[in-house]
Coordinates of C-alpha atoms in Angstrom, one line a residue:
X1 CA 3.7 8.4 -22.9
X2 CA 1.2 6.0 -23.6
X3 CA -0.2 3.7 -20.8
X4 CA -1.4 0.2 -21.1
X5 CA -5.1 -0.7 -22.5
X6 CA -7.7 -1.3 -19.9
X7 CA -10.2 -3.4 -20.4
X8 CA -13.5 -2.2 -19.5
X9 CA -15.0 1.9 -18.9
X10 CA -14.2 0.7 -15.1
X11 CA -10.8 0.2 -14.5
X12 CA -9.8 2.8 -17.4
X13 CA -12.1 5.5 -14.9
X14 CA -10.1 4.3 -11.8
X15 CA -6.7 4.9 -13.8
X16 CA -8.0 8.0 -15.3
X17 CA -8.9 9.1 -12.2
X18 CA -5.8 8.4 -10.2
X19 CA -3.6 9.7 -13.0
X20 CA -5.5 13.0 -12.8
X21 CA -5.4 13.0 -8.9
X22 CA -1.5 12.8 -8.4
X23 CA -1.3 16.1 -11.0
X24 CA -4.5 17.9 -10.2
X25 CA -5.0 18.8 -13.6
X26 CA -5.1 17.6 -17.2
X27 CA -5.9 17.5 -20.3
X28 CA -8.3 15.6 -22.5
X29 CA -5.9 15.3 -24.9
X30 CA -3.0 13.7 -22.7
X31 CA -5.6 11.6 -21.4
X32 CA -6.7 9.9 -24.7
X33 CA -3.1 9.6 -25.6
X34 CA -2.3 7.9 -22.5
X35 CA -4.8 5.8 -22.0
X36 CA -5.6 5.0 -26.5
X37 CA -9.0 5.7 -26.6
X38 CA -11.0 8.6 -28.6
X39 CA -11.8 11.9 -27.1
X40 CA -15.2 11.0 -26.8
X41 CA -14.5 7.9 -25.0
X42 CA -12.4 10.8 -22.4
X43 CA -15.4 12.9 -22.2
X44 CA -17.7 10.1 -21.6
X45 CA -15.3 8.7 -18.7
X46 CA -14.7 12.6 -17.7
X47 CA -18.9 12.7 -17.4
X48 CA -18.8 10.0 -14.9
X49 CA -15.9 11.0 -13.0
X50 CA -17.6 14.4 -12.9
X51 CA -21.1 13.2 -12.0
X52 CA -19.3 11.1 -8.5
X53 CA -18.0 14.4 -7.8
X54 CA -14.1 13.2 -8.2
X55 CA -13.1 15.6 -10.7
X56 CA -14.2 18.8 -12.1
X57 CA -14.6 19.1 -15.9
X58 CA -13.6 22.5 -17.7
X59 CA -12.9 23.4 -21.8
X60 CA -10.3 21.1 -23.0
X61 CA -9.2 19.6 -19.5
X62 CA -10.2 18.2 -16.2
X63 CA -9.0 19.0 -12.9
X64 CA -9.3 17.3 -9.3
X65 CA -11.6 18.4 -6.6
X66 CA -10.6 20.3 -3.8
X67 CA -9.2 19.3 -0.6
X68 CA -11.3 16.6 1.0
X69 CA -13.2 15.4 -2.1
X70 CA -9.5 13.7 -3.9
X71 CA -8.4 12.8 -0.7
X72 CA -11.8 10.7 0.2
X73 CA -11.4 8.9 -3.2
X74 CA -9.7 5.2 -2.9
X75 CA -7.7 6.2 -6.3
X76 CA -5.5 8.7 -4.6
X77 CA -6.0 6.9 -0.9
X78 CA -4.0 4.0 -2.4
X79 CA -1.0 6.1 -3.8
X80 CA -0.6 8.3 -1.0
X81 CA 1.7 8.1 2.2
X82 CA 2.4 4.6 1.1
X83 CA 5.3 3.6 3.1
X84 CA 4.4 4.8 5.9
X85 CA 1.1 2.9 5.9
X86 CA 2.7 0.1 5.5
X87 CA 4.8 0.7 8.5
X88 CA 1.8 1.1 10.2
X89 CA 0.4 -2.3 9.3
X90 CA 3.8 -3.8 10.2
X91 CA 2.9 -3.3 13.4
X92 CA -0.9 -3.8 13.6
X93 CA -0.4 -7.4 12.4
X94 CA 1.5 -8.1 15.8
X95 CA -1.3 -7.2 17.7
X96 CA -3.4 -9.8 16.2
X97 CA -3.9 -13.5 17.1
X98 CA -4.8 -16.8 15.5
X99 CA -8.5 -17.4 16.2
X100 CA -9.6 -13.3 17.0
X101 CA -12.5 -11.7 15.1
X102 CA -10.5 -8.4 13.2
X103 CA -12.8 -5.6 12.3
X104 CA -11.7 -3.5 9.5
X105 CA -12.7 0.2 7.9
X106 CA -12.5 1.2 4.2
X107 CA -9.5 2.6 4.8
X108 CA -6.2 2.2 2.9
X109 CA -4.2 1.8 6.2
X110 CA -6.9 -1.2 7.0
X111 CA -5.9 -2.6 4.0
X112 CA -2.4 -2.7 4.1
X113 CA -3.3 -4.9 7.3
X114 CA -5.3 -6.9 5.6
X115 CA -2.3 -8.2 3.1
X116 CA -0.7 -9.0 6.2
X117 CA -3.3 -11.5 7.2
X118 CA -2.8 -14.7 5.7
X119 CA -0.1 -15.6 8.3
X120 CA -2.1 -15.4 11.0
X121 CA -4.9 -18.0 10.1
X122 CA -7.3 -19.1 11.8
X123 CA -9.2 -15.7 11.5
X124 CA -12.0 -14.6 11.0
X125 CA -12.3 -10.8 9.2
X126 CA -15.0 -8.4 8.9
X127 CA -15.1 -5.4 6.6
X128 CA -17.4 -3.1 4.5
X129 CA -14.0 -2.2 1.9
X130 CA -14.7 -4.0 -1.2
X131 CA -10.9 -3.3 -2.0
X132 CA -10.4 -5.8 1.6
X133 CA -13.0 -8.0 1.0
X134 CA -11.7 -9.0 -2.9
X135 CA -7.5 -9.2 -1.9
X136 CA -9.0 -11.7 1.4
X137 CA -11.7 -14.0 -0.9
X138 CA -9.6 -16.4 -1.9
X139 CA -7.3 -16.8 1.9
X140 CA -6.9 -19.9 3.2
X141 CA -7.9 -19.9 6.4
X142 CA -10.0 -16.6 6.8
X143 CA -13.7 -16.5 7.0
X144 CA -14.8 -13.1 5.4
X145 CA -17.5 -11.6 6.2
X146 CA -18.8 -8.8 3.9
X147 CA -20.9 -5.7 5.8
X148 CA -24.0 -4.7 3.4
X149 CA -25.2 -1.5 2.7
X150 CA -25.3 1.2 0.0
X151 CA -22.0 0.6 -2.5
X152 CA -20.5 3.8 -2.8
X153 CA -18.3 3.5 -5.6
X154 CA -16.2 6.8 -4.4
X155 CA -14.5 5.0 -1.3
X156 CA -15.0 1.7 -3.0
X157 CA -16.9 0.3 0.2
X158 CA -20.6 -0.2 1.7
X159 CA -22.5 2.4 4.0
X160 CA -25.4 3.6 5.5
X161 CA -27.9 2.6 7.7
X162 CA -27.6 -1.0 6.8
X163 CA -23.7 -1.2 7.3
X164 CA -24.2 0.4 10.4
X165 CA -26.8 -2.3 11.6
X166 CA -24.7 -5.0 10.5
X167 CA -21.8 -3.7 12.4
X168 CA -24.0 -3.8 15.3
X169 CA -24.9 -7.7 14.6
X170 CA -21.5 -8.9 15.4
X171 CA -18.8 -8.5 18.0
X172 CA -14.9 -8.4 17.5
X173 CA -11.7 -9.3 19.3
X174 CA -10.0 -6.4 18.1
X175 CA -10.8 -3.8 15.5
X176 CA -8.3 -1.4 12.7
X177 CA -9.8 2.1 11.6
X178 CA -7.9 5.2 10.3
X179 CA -9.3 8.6 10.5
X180 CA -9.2 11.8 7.9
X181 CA -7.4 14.2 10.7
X182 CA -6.3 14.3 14.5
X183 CA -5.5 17.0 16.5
X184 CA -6.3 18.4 20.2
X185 CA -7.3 14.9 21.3
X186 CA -9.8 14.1 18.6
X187 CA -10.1 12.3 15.7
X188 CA -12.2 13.8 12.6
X189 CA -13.7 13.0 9.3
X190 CA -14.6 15.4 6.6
X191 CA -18.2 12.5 5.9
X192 CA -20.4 12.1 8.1
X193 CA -22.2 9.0 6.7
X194 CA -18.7 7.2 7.5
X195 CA -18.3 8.5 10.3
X196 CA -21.5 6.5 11.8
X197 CA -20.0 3.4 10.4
X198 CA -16.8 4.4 12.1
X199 CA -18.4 5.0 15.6
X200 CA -20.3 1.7 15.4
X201 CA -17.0 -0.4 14.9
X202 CA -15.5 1.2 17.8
X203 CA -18.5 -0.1 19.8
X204 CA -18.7 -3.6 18.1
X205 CA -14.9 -4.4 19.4
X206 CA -13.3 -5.4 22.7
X207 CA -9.7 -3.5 21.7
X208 CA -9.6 -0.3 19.0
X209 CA -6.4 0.5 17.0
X210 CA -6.2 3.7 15.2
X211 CA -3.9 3.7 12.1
X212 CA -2.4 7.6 11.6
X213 CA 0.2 8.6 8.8
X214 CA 1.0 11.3 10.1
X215 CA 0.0 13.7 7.3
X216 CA -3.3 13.4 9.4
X217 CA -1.8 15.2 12.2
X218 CA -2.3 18.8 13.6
X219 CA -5.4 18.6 11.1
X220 CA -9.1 18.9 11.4
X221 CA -12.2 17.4 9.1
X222 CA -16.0 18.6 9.4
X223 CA -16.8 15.9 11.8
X224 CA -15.7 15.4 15.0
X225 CA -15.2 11.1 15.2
X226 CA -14.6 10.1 18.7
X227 CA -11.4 11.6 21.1
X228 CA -8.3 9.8 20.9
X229 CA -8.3 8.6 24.2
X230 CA -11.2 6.4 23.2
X231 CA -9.1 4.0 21.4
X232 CA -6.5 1.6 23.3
X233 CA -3.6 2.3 21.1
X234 CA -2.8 4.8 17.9
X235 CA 0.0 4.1 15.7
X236 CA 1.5 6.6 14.5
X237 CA 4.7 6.6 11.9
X238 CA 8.0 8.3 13.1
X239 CA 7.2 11.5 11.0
X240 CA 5.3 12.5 13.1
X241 CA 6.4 16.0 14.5
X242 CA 7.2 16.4 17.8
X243 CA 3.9 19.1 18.9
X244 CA 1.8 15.8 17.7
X245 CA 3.1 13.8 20.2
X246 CA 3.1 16.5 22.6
X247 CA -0.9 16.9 21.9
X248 CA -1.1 12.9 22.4
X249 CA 1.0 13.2 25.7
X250 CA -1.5 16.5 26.7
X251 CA -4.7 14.2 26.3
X252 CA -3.3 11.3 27.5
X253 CA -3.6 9.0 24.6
X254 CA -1.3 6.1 24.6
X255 CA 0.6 5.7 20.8
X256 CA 3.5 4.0 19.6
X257 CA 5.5 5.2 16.8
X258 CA 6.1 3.0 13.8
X259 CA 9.7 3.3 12.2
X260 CA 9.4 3.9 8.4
X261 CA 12.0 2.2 6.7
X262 CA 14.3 4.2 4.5
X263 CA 13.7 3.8 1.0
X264 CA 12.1 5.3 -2.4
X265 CA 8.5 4.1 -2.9

């Protein structure tokens, strides 16, 4: 089945990328046919995919890269655990207040707050996602302000030593992050560079809310982030299992759990 024409080696790498990341593995052939372009034009896109380290090229066909390299990349972060994200952000958004400074990560929980936002104003928003910083550009009633640094174009958002300095330059009311995995009180991430961005946003803001789907749970990354207990509240959807909340309960971390309503996607 044929998809619709992209315009631009961009956005048909993003789709080409997502479509490979839902099924793991495909072929060059399927992907010229879905996406009407040449072979060449595939193996071209394929190159690049390959060179950001998103997927891994063999004869014929492409497949994703293991375990924490799909997961970091905003292609499948946008499809995955999508309601209950937004559950998530249902919540969040009633934390926040007309006239508070909101810090927010690159994540895709982040950014389900962030759609949200608009009926809040006055606010002002901070945030090194370009995904957050393009849906809030045009808000009435939101001053944006975009955190430099290096663009990495695998989580779509800015890093590095400079991102980490301008997180530093400003203080927040109130910030939203999300975190790779949790489990025995802590909060991981499989990056490190992020995880130095992370840190400093937890220090720039008076209150920190951790977003959790709770695929993250009972899991563990590379990189230790910060303990639970050193955010004020984690939400957490209802699918969470019940040793999770046992392990919150154990480290004394205070959560709320975010009903997910029933539905398809």
């Amino acid at each position: 089945m044929r998809g619709p024409a992209l315009r631009g080696p961009a956005a048909r790498q993003r789709a080409i990328a997502a479509y490979v990341l839902a099924r793991r593995e495909s072929s060059a052939a399927e992907l010229a046919e879905r996406f009407t372009v040449s072979l060449m034009t595939v193996h071209r896109d394929l190159d690049e995919l390959e060179r950001q380290g998103v997927v891994r090229k063999f004869r014929g066909g492409v497949t994703a890269q293991p375990s924490g390299v799909f997961e970091a990349h905003v292609a499948y972060r946008l499809t995955a655990m999508r309601r209950e994200k937004e559950a998530l952000a249902e919540r969040a958004v009633t934390l926040i207040e007309p006239g508070m400074a909101v810090l927010l990560d690159d994540s895709t929980s982040a950014l389900a707050v962030a759609r949200r936002m608009a009926a809040i104003t006055p606010l002002t928003v901070v945030t090194n996602f370009l995904q957050t910083l393009t849906l809030l550009a045009a808000a009435r009633g939101i001053r944006l302000m975009a955190l430099g640094g290096d663009y990495d174009p695998l989580h779509s958002s800015f890093l590095g030593v400079s991102c980490v300095e301008a997180v530093q330059a400003v203080r927040a009311d109130l910030s939203f992050t999300s975190a790779s995995a949790a489990s025995a009180g802590l909060a991981y991430h499989q990056e490190q560079h992020i995880v130095s961005v992370k840190r400093a946003m937890l220090d720039s803001a008076d209150r920190n809310v951790l977003l959790l789907d709770h695929s993250k749970l009972g899991r563990t990354a590379l990189h230790r982030l910060v303990p639970l207990s050193r955010f004020d509240l984690v939400l957490v959807d209802d699918g969470a299992p019940a040793g999770a909340l046992r392990d919150f309960d154990e480290h004394q971390v205070t959560y709320q759990l975010c009903p997910v309503p029933v539905g398809e996607e």
